[in-house]
Amino acid sequence: MIVAGVGWAGERHVRAVQALEAAGSNVHVAALVDVDEGHLRRKGRQYEIAAAYLDLAEALESHPEADCLVLATPHRAHRPGAELAAAAGCHVLVEKPIALTIEDADAIIAACEEAGVILMVAESVRYGPRMSAVRRVLEAGRIGRPLSGCINLIPRGHKSFEYPGRRAWLARPQQGGSGIWMLNGIHVMSAARMVFGDVVRIDARTVRSEQFRSEVEATVVALLDFETRAVATVTVSAELHGYERFSEMVVFGSRGTLRLNWRRGETLLVCSEEGPPERMEFGPEEEGGTPVAFLREWEEFLDAARTGREPDTSGRRERNSLAAVLAGYRSIEQKSPVDL
């Protein structure tokens, strides 16, 4: 396979693939692609990958044996990268969000479907130990049908929204980045959809203090209506102080409640009619220095590619997460609810 974009996410994909290869999986990183030649060469030496390219088309042409492409490039480069990969017959694992517009997302989906290749969005939160534990509770029917809830993501608590070094583009819309509602809110939306179903209506608002310096949104608060008739609130903030990356999910069901805290060392609390409250452990965050979320999403991607089945976070499914986030932006602008 080929990894395009050897930054924060791209490196974790390389490490996950190499860990799976070392464990016996028939998978191998054949080449790296990045626009920063010096960085590319350093990472090639670090991961012992000799083939390195500044151009994705050249990499695909030079490695016809590659049957998978990882797109960990800036968001606006996802569509051309995915279209090149599909034309070359490569399955595509694209970092979230799938795109910044529905038009681009639909073009990526169409290109992959026409080529008969798998398209999966690398929505790592869905494959981490915490959301995996939530999924097990829901599938076991421990709390019944999810009726309402809240998700709060307060990861930073700063007076601006920015990233250091090579990741600076993430918070710069003019360079293909976005604000926190898109960048981190897409995680929340995917998690909410996993629990409650697809969003059919959103009413979103922004708040900020006079001290917040960035032009992008500081905090977004939204009320979500789902196809299942469930209702939930969401808060995603770059400014509010969470202290130790405060993030939580509470789901109220027809027969019980679950409460998840994303802090290290916390547990999943399940309260149900079946018995006394239970605290469930998540399991390790890493295996051999590699994030578990990346290992599990790679196992999902490889199985989908080998069997031809639709992955859990397929492009078509995660298009719905993008649509909900974009509807949130429209709701903010219009100051009124938006139906999807």
mmCIF file of C-alpha atoms in Angstrom:
data_model
loop_
_atom_site.group_PDB
_atom_site.id
_atom_site.type_symbol
_atom_site.label_atom_id
_atom_site.label_comp_id
_atom_site.label_asym_id
_atom_site.label_seq_id
_atom_site.Cartn_x
_atom_site.Cartn_y
_atom_site.Cartn_z
ATOM 1 C CA MET A 1 0.000 0.000 0.000
ATOM 2 C CA ILE A 2 0.920 3.666 -0.335
ATOM 3 C CA VAL A 3 0.613 6.301 2.399
ATOM 4 C CA ALA A 4 0.044 9.845 1.115
ATOM 5 C CA GLY A 5 0.724 12.496 3.745
ATOM 6 C CA VAL A 6 3.303 11.585 6.368
ATOM 7 C CA GLY A 7 2.173 13.905 9.151
ATOM 8 C CA TRP A 8 0.576 13.184 12.535
ATOM 9 C CA ALA A 9 -2.092 10.831 11.171
ATOM 10 C CA GLY A 10 -0.017 9.422 8.326
ATOM 11 C CA GLU A 11 2.716 8.291 10.693
ATOM 12 C CA ARG A 12 0.204 6.488 12.875
ATOM 13 C CA HIS A 13 -1.110 4.673 9.834
ATOM 14 C CA VAL A 14 2.423 3.603 8.923
ATOM 15 C CA ARG A 15 3.042 2.331 12.456
ATOM 16 C CA ALA A 16 -0.275 0.460 12.505
ATOM 17 C CA VAL A 17 0.417 -1.267 9.190
ATOM 18 C CA GLN A 18 3.947 -2.192 10.216
ATOM 19 C CA ALA A 19 2.662 -3.563 13.539
ATOM 20 C CA LEU A 20 0.076 -5.706 11.739
ATOM 21 C CA GLU A 21 2.725 -6.879 9.272
ATOM 22 C CA ALA A 22 5.028 -7.857 12.145
ATOM 23 C CA ALA A 23 2.134 -9.803 13.678
ATOM 24 C CA GLY A 24 1.696 -11.837 10.517
ATOM 25 C CA SER A 25 -0.793 -9.880 8.394
ATOM 26 C CA ASN A 26 -0.185 -9.837 4.652
ATOM 27 C CA VAL A 27 0.156 -6.057 4.473
ATOM 28 C CA HIS A 28 3.106 -3.791 3.685
ATOM 29 C CA VAL A 29 3.797 -0.078 3.170
ATOM 30 C CA ALA A 30 5.423 0.109 -0.264
ATOM 31 C CA ALA A 31 5.834 3.875 -0.559
ATOM 32 C CA LEU A 32 5.381 7.249 1.116
ATOM 33 C CA VAL A 33 4.165 10.477 -0.503
ATOM 34 C CA ASP A 34 4.539 13.997 0.880
ATOM 35 C CA VAL A 35 5.139 17.475 -0.545
ATOM 36 C CA ASP A 36 7.898 18.261 1.992
ATOM 37 C CA GLU A 37 10.967 16.545 0.554
ATOM 38 C CA GLY A 38 13.178 16.883 3.623
ATOM 39 C CA HIS A 39 10.492 15.570 5.946
ATOM 40 C CA LEU A 40 9.669 12.790 3.503
ATOM 41 C CA ARG A 41 13.270 11.575 3.392
ATOM 42 C CA ARG A 42 13.568 11.637 7.181
ATOM 43 C CA LYS A 43 10.408 9.607 7.646
ATOM 44 C CA GLY A 44 11.462 7.164 4.954
ATOM 45 C CA ARG A 45 14.665 6.489 6.878
ATOM 46 C CA GLN A 46 12.816 6.321 10.210
ATOM 47 C CA TYR A 47 10.347 3.702 8.992
ATOM 48 C CA GLU A 48 12.786 1.997 6.607
ATOM 49 C CA ILE A 49 10.674 2.719 3.535
ATOM 50 C CA ALA A 50 12.954 3.445 0.604
ATOM 51 C CA ALA A 51 10.340 4.491 -1.966
ATOM 52 C CA ALA A 52 9.400 8.121 -1.428
ATOM 53 C CA TYR A 53 7.598 10.481 -3.808
ATOM 54 C CA LEU A 54 6.588 14.115 -3.975
ATOM 55 C CA ASP A 55 3.769 13.302 -6.410
ATOM 56 C CA LEU A 56 0.965 10.812 -5.798
ATOM 57 C CA ALA A 57 0.396 10.042 -9.473
ATOM 58 C CA GLU A 58 4.063 9.080 -9.839
ATOM 59 C CA ALA A 59 3.859 6.845 -6.773
ATOM 60 C CA LEU A 60 0.784 5.037 -8.100
ATOM 61 C CA GLU A 61 2.380 4.581 -11.522
ATOM 62 C CA SER A 62 5.619 3.301 -9.983
ATOM 63 C CA HIS A 63 3.827 0.784 -7.734
ATOM 64 C CA PRO A 64 1.146 -1.016 -9.761
ATOM 65 C CA GLU A 65 1.259 -3.787 -7.148
ATOM 66 C CA ALA A 66 -0.166 -1.443 -4.499
ATOM 67 C CA ASP A 67 -3.839 -2.163 -3.925
ATOM 68 C CA CYS A 68 -4.559 0.316 -1.092
ATOM 69 C CA LEU A 69 -3.969 4.033 -0.595
ATOM 70 C CA VAL A 70 -4.068 5.982 2.669
ATOM 71 C CA LEU A 71 -5.010 9.646 2.204
ATOM 72 C CA ALA A 72 -3.723 11.578 5.219
ATOM 73 C CA THR A 73 -3.318 14.758 3.217
ATOM 74 C CA PRO A 74 -4.954 18.165 3.789
ATOM 75 C CA HIS A 75 -8.723 17.867 3.392
ATOM 76 C CA ARG A 76 -8.968 19.733 0.104
ATOM 77 C CA ALA A 77 -6.565 17.206 -1.460
ATOM 78 C CA HIS A 78 -8.818 14.239 -0.626
ATOM 79 C CA ARG A 79 -10.901 14.369 -3.805
ATOM 80 C CA PRO A 80 -8.066 14.441 -6.366
ATOM 81 C CA GLY A 81 -6.133 11.847 -4.384
ATOM 82 C CA ALA A 82 -9.096 9.500 -4.110
ATOM 83 C CA GLU A 83 -9.942 9.874 -7.797
ATOM 84 C CA LEU A 84 -6.347 9.009 -8.762
ATOM 85 C CA ALA A 85 -6.381 5.982 -6.464
ATOM 86 C CA ALA A 86 -9.734 4.715 -7.733
ATOM 87 C CA ALA A 87 -8.569 5.051 -11.337
ATOM 88 C CA ALA A 88 -5.538 2.950 -10.401
ATOM 89 C CA GLY A 89 -7.759 0.271 -8.822
ATOM 90 C CA CYS A 90 -6.686 1.021 -5.245
ATOM 91 C CA HIS A 91 -8.932 0.730 -2.210
ATOM 92 C CA VAL A 92 -8.996 4.057 -0.330
ATOM 93 C CA LEU A 93 -8.699 4.798 3.392
ATOM 94 C CA VAL A 94 -9.200 8.559 3.723
ATOM 95 C CA GLU A 95 -8.739 10.559 6.898
ATOM 96 C CA LYS A 96 -11.753 12.328 8.339
ATOM 97 C CA PRO A 97 -13.500 14.408 7.194
ATOM 98 C CA ILE A 98 -13.991 12.676 3.862
ATOM 99 C CA ALA A 99 -14.089 16.156 2.288
ATOM 100 C CA LEU A 100 -15.051 19.733 3.118
ATOM 101 C CA THR A 101 -18.067 19.828 0.784
ATOM 102 C CA ILE A 102 -20.839 17.386 -0.117
ATOM 103 C CA GLU A 103 -19.957 17.861 -3.787
ATOM 104 C CA ASP A 104 -16.420 16.579 -3.193
ATOM 105 C CA ALA A 105 -17.623 13.771 -0.924
ATOM 106 C CA ASP A 106 -20.088 12.590 -3.571
ATOM 107 C CA ALA A 107 -17.383 12.720 -6.248
ATOM 108 C CA ILE A 108 -15.068 10.573 -4.104
ATOM 109 C CA ILE A 109 -17.853 8.070 -3.401
ATOM 110 C CA ALA A 110 -18.823 7.907 -7.086
ATOM 111 C CA ALA A 111 -15.210 7.409 -8.238
ATOM 112 C CA CYS A 112 -14.669 4.513 -5.831
ATOM 113 C CA GLU A 113 -18.014 2.859 -6.568
ATOM 114 C CA GLU A 114 -17.469 3.096 -10.332
ATOM 115 C CA ALA A 115 -14.004 1.565 -9.944
ATOM 116 C CA GLY A 116 -15.315 -1.181 -7.655
ATOM 117 C CA VAL A 117 -12.922 -0.321 -4.821
ATOM 118 C CA ILE A 118 -13.583 0.024 -1.095
ATOM 119 C CA LEU A 119 -13.816 3.526 0.355
ATOM 120 C CA MET A 120 -13.481 3.885 4.123
ATOM 121 C CA VAL A 121 -13.122 6.972 6.299
ATOM 122 C CA ALA A 122 -10.458 6.739 9.004
ATOM 123 C CA GLU A 123 -12.756 7.820 11.831
ATOM 124 C CA SER A 124 -10.416 6.658 14.596
ATOM 125 C CA VAL A 125 -12.720 7.592 17.493
ATOM 126 C CA ARG A 126 -15.167 4.896 16.393
ATOM 127 C CA TYR A 127 -12.484 2.195 16.660
ATOM 128 C CA GLY A 128 -10.890 3.221 19.962
ATOM 129 C CA PRO A 129 -11.449 1.253 23.180
ATOM 130 C CA ARG A 130 -14.011 3.711 24.575
ATOM 131 C CA MET A 131 -16.484 3.774 21.691
ATOM 132 C CA SER A 132 -15.947 0.041 21.198
ATOM 133 C CA ALA A 133 -17.113 -0.454 24.786
ATOM 134 C CA VAL A 134 -20.145 1.779 24.152
ATOM 135 C CA ARG A 135 -21.001 -0.263 21.061
ATOM 136 C CA ARG A 136 -20.883 -3.511 23.053
ATOM 137 C CA VAL A 137 -23.245 -2.110 25.684
ATOM 138 C CA LEU A 138 -25.715 -0.892 23.061
ATOM 139 C CA GLU A 139 -25.607 -4.094 21.002
ATOM 140 C CA ALA A 140 -26.241 -6.136 24.158
ATOM 141 C CA GLY A 141 -29.362 -4.056 24.819
ATOM 142 C CA ARG A 142 -28.134 -3.114 28.283
ATOM 143 C CA ILE A 143 -29.819 0.313 28.296
ATOM 144 C CA GLY A 144 -32.601 -0.391 25.790
ATOM 145 C CA ARG A 145 -33.292 2.036 22.960
ATOM 146 C CA PRO A 146 -31.263 5.281 23.150
ATOM 147 C CA LEU A 147 -33.731 8.131 23.674
ATOM 148 C CA SER A 148 -31.629 11.183 24.486
ATOM 149 C CA GLY A 149 -28.204 12.231 25.620
ATOM 150 C CA CYS A 150 -25.353 14.702 25.438
ATOM 151 C CA ILE A 151 -21.803 14.751 24.116
ATOM 152 C CA ASN A 152 -19.313 17.368 25.258
ATOM 153 C CA LEU A 153 -15.883 17.720 23.660
ATOM 154 C CA ILE A 154 -13.682 20.333 25.347
ATOM 155 C CA PRO A 155 -10.192 19.324 24.220
ATOM 156 C CA ARG A 156 -8.143 22.489 24.550
ATOM 157 C CA GLY A 157 -9.223 25.510 26.592
ATOM 158 C CA HIS A 158 -7.151 28.103 24.723
ATOM 159 C CA LYS A 159 -7.762 31.665 23.557
ATOM 160 C CA SER A 160 -7.128 30.719 19.941
ATOM 161 C CA PHE A 161 -7.529 27.707 17.679
ATOM 162 C CA GLU A 162 -4.209 26.717 16.146
ATOM 163 C CA TYR A 163 -1.805 23.842 15.636
ATOM 164 C CA PRO A 164 1.997 23.945 15.693
ATOM 165 C CA GLY A 165 4.508 23.220 12.944
ATOM 166 C CA ARG A 166 3.470 21.127 9.958
ATOM 167 C CA ARG A 167 -0.066 20.825 11.351
ATOM 168 C CA ALA A 168 -0.701 24.590 11.295
ATOM 169 C CA TRP A 169 -2.853 24.263 8.138
ATOM 170 C CA LEU A 170 -5.482 22.343 10.124
ATOM 171 C CA ALA A 171 -6.815 25.555 11.695
ATOM 172 C CA ARG A 172 -6.411 27.723 8.578
ATOM 173 C CA PRO A 173 -9.424 27.535 6.221
ATOM 174 C CA GLN A 174 -7.483 29.348 3.486
ATOM 175 C CA GLN A 175 -5.044 26.406 3.464
ATOM 176 C CA GLY A 176 -7.725 23.728 3.424
ATOM 177 C CA GLY A 177 -8.205 23.517 7.189
ATOM 178 C CA SER A 178 -11.237 24.446 9.279
ATOM 179 C CA GLY A 179 -12.539 25.394 12.693
ATOM 180 C CA ILE A 180 -13.071 23.009 15.588
ATOM 181 C CA TRP A 181 -16.671 22.214 14.583
ATOM 182 C CA MET A 182 -15.429 20.537 11.426
ATOM 183 C CA LEU A 183 -12.074 19.249 12.630
ATOM 184 C CA ASN A 184 -13.177 17.754 15.945
ATOM 185 C CA GLY A 185 -16.944 18.001 15.650
ATOM 186 C CA ILE A 186 -16.846 15.425 12.856
ATOM 187 C CA HIS A 187 -15.649 12.897 15.478
ATOM 188 C CA VAL A 188 -18.569 13.808 17.716
ATOM 189 C CA MET A 189 -21.072 13.586 14.875
ATOM 190 C CA SER A 190 -19.833 10.144 13.850
ATOM 191 C CA ALA A 191 -20.045 8.924 17.455
ATOM 192 C CA ALA A 192 -23.537 10.401 17.847
ATOM 193 C CA ARG A 193 -24.691 8.683 14.660
ATOM 194 C CA MET A 194 -23.320 5.367 15.904
ATOM 195 C CA VAL A 195 -25.446 5.688 19.049
ATOM 196 C CA PHE A 196 -28.615 7.423 17.884
ATOM 197 C CA GLY A 197 -28.810 7.038 14.081
ATOM 198 C CA ASP A 198 -28.595 9.618 11.318
ATOM 199 C CA VAL A 199 -29.246 13.297 12.047
ATOM 200 C CA VAL A 200 -32.403 14.743 10.471
ATOM 201 C CA ARG A 201 -32.415 18.224 12.041
ATOM 202 C CA ILE A 202 -29.847 20.463 13.729
ATOM 203 C CA ASP A 203 -30.140 23.748 15.595
ATOM 204 C CA ALA A 204 -26.641 25.135 16.265
ATOM 205 C CA ARG A 205 -25.258 28.277 17.873
ATOM 206 C CA THR A 206 -21.808 29.691 18.601
ATOM 207 C CA VAL A 207 -20.514 31.468 21.687
ATOM 208 C CA ARG A 208 -17.156 33.080 22.370
ATOM 209 C CA SER A 209 -15.501 35.386 24.876
ATOM 210 C CA GLU A 210 -13.933 38.696 23.923
ATOM 211 C CA GLN A 211 -10.539 37.087 24.578
ATOM 212 C CA PHE A 212 -10.777 34.446 21.830
ATOM 213 C CA ARG A 213 -8.459 35.579 19.035
ATOM 214 C CA SER A 214 -9.102 33.193 16.131
ATOM 215 C CA GLU A 215 -11.548 34.040 13.346
ATOM 216 C CA VAL A 216 -12.971 30.510 13.310
ATOM 217 C CA GLU A 217 -15.620 29.365 15.778
ATOM 218 C CA ALA A 218 -14.701 29.159 19.486
ATOM 219 C CA THR A 219 -17.580 27.018 20.771
ATOM 220 C CA VAL A 220 -20.528 25.372 19.044
ATOM 221 C CA VAL A 221 -23.596 24.159 20.942
ATOM 222 C CA ALA A 222 -26.145 22.161 18.964
ATOM 223 C CA LEU A 223 -29.435 20.348 19.452
ATOM 224 C CA LEU A 224 -29.701 17.259 17.230
ATOM 225 C CA ASP A 225 -32.814 15.362 16.147
ATOM 226 C CA PHE A 226 -32.257 11.836 14.813
ATOM 227 C CA GLU A 227 -34.126 9.526 12.463
ATOM 228 C CA THR A 228 -34.881 7.301 15.467
ATOM 229 C CA ARG A 229 -36.702 10.233 17.156
ATOM 230 C CA ALA A 230 -33.926 10.470 19.712
ATOM 231 C CA VAL A 231 -32.655 13.920 20.719
ATOM 232 C CA ALA A 232 -29.193 14.933 21.938
ATOM 233 C CA THR A 233 -27.156 18.033 22.672
ATOM 234 C CA VAL A 234 -23.565 18.534 21.585
ATOM 235 C CA THR A 235 -20.933 21.045 22.731
ATOM 236 C CA VAL A 236 -17.609 21.287 20.899
ATOM 237 C CA SER A 237 -15.188 23.971 22.052
ATOM 238 C CA ALA A 238 -11.689 25.260 21.411
ATOM 239 C CA GLU A 239 -12.015 27.894 24.135
ATOM 240 C CA LEU A 240 -13.847 26.494 27.159
ATOM 241 C CA HIS A 241 -11.619 25.079 29.855
ATOM 242 C CA GLY A 242 -12.068 21.355 30.294
ATOM 243 C CA TYR A 243 -8.882 20.721 32.275
ATOM 244 C CA GLU A 244 -7.254 17.488 31.096
ATOM 245 C CA ARG A 245 -9.204 17.480 27.815
ATOM 246 C CA PHE A 246 -12.693 17.169 29.314
ATOM 247 C CA SER A 247 -14.884 15.027 27.087
ATOM 248 C CA GLU A 248 -17.930 12.974 27.963
ATOM 249 C CA MET A 249 -20.931 11.161 26.554
ATOM 250 C CA VAL A 250 -24.154 10.412 28.408
ATOM 251 C CA VAL A 251 -26.838 8.256 26.779
ATOM 252 C CA PHE A 252 -30.279 7.835 28.353
ATOM 253 C CA GLY A 253 -32.040 4.705 27.144
ATOM 254 C CA SER A 254 -35.452 3.149 27.617
ATOM 255 C CA ARG A 255 -34.040 0.740 30.229
ATOM 256 C CA GLY A 256 -30.903 2.398 31.517
ATOM 257 C CA THR A 257 -28.127 4.970 31.161
ATOM 258 C CA LEU A 258 -24.457 4.938 30.214
ATOM 259 C CA ARG A 259 -21.848 7.572 30.986
ATOM 260 C CA LEU A 260 -18.507 7.695 29.250
ATOM 261 C CA ASN A 261 -15.580 9.960 30.167
ATOM 262 C CA TRP A 262 -12.653 10.190 27.767
ATOM 263 C CA ARG A 263 -10.052 10.969 30.431
ATOM 264 C CA ARG A 264 -7.346 8.400 30.959
ATOM 265 C CA GLY A 265 -8.063 6.088 33.865
ATOM 266 C CA GLU A 266 -11.822 6.563 33.665
ATOM 267 C CA THR A 267 -14.351 3.778 33.147
ATOM 268 C CA LEU A 268 -17.682 3.371 31.386
ATOM 269 C CA LEU A 269 -20.552 3.531 33.875
ATOM 270 C CA VAL A 270 -23.654 1.494 32.959
ATOM 271 C CA CYS A 271 -26.844 1.796 35.001
ATOM 272 C CA SER A 272 -29.702 -0.447 33.974
ATOM 273 C CA GLU A 273 -32.774 -2.261 35.210
ATOM 274 C CA GLU A 274 -30.797 -5.507 35.116
ATOM 275 C CA GLY A 275 -28.937 -4.843 38.353
ATOM 276 C CA PRO A 276 -26.606 -2.486 40.240
ATOM 277 C CA PRO A 277 -24.462 0.078 38.366
ATOM 278 C CA GLU A 278 -21.445 -1.449 36.620
ATOM 279 C CA ARG A 279 -18.120 0.166 35.808
ATOM 280 C CA MET A 280 -16.516 -1.293 32.706
ATOM 281 C CA GLU A 281 -12.812 -1.031 31.875
ATOM 282 C CA PHE A 282 -11.799 0.083 28.393
ATOM 283 C CA GLY A 283 -8.620 -1.857 27.844
ATOM 284 C CA PRO A 284 -5.278 -0.393 26.746
ATOM 285 C CA GLU A 285 -4.954 2.747 24.609
ATOM 286 C CA GLU A 286 -1.909 1.352 22.820
ATOM 287 C CA GLU A 287 -0.463 -1.984 21.781
ATOM 288 C CA GLY A 288 3.299 -1.989 21.380
ATOM 289 C CA GLY A 289 3.363 1.796 21.115
ATOM 290 C CA THR A 290 0.682 1.916 18.394
ATOM 291 C CA PRO A 291 -2.744 3.452 19.123
ATOM 292 C CA VAL A 292 -5.376 0.733 19.392
ATOM 293 C CA ALA A 293 -7.851 2.870 17.432
ATOM 294 C CA PHE A 294 -5.564 2.829 14.381
ATOM 295 C CA LEU A 295 -4.952 -0.913 14.663
ATOM 296 C CA ARG A 296 -8.674 -1.693 14.861
ATOM 297 C CA GLU A 297 -9.620 0.623 11.999
ATOM 298 C CA TRP A 298 -6.922 -0.989 9.858
ATOM 299 C CA GLU A 299 -8.281 -4.442 10.663
ATOM 300 C CA GLU A 300 -11.723 -3.198 9.590
ATOM 301 C CA PHE A 301 -10.360 -1.711 6.360
ATOM 302 C CA LEU A 302 -8.353 -4.788 5.409
ATOM 303 C CA ASP A 303 -11.260 -7.132 6.086
ATOM 304 C CA ALA A 304 -13.587 -4.964 3.976
ATOM 305 C CA ALA A 305 -11.032 -4.863 1.149
ATOM 306 C CA ARG A 306 -10.585 -8.639 1.219
ATOM 307 C CA THR A 307 -14.275 -9.541 1.453
ATOM 308 C CA GLY A 308 -15.824 -6.680 -0.520
ATOM 309 C CA ARG A 309 -18.239 -5.779 2.293
ATOM 310 C CA GLU A 310 -19.067 -2.206 3.268
ATOM 311 C CA PRO A 311 -16.884 -1.032 6.180
ATOM 312 C CA ASP A 312 -18.480 0.363 9.313
ATOM 313 C CA THR A 313 -17.264 3.891 8.519
ATOM 314 C CA SER A 314 -17.636 3.719 4.740
ATOM 315 C CA GLY A 315 -17.499 6.823 2.622
ATOM 316 C CA ARG A 316 -21.236 6.697 2.026
ATOM 317 C CA ARG A 317 -21.985 6.379 5.758
ATOM 318 C CA GLU A 318 -19.542 9.068 6.875
ATOM 319 C CA ARG A 319 -20.914 11.398 4.212
ATOM 320 C CA ASN A 320 -23.824 11.690 6.661
ATOM 321 C CA SER A 321 -21.483 12.905 9.406
ATOM 322 C CA LEU A 322 -20.136 15.575 7.041
ATOM 323 C CA ALA A 323 -23.654 16.576 5.998
ATOM 324 C CA ALA A 324 -24.649 17.085 9.640
ATOM 325 C CA VAL A 325 -21.572 19.214 10.394
ATOM 326 C CA LEU A 326 -22.168 21.372 7.314
ATOM 327 C CA ALA A 327 -25.836 21.731 8.276
ATOM 328 C CA GLY A 328 -24.611 22.957 11.663
ATOM 329 C CA TYR A 329 -22.612 25.711 9.978
ATOM 330 C CA ARG A 330 -25.695 26.705 7.955
ATOM 331 C CA SER A 331 -27.798 26.742 11.122
ATOM 332 C CA ILE A 332 -25.267 29.029 12.794
ATOM 333 C CA GLU A 333 -25.295 31.389 9.812
ATOM 334 C CA GLN A 334 -29.083 31.387 9.482
ATOM 335 C CA LYS A 335 -29.720 31.428 13.235
ATOM 336 C CA SER A 336 -32.402 28.812 12.739
ATOM 337 C CA PRO A 337 -32.742 25.000 12.601
ATOM 338 C CA VAL A 338 -31.751 23.162 9.422
ATOM 339 C CA ASP A 339 -33.367 19.953 8.180
ATOM 340 C CA LEU A 340 -31.209 17.353 6.483
#
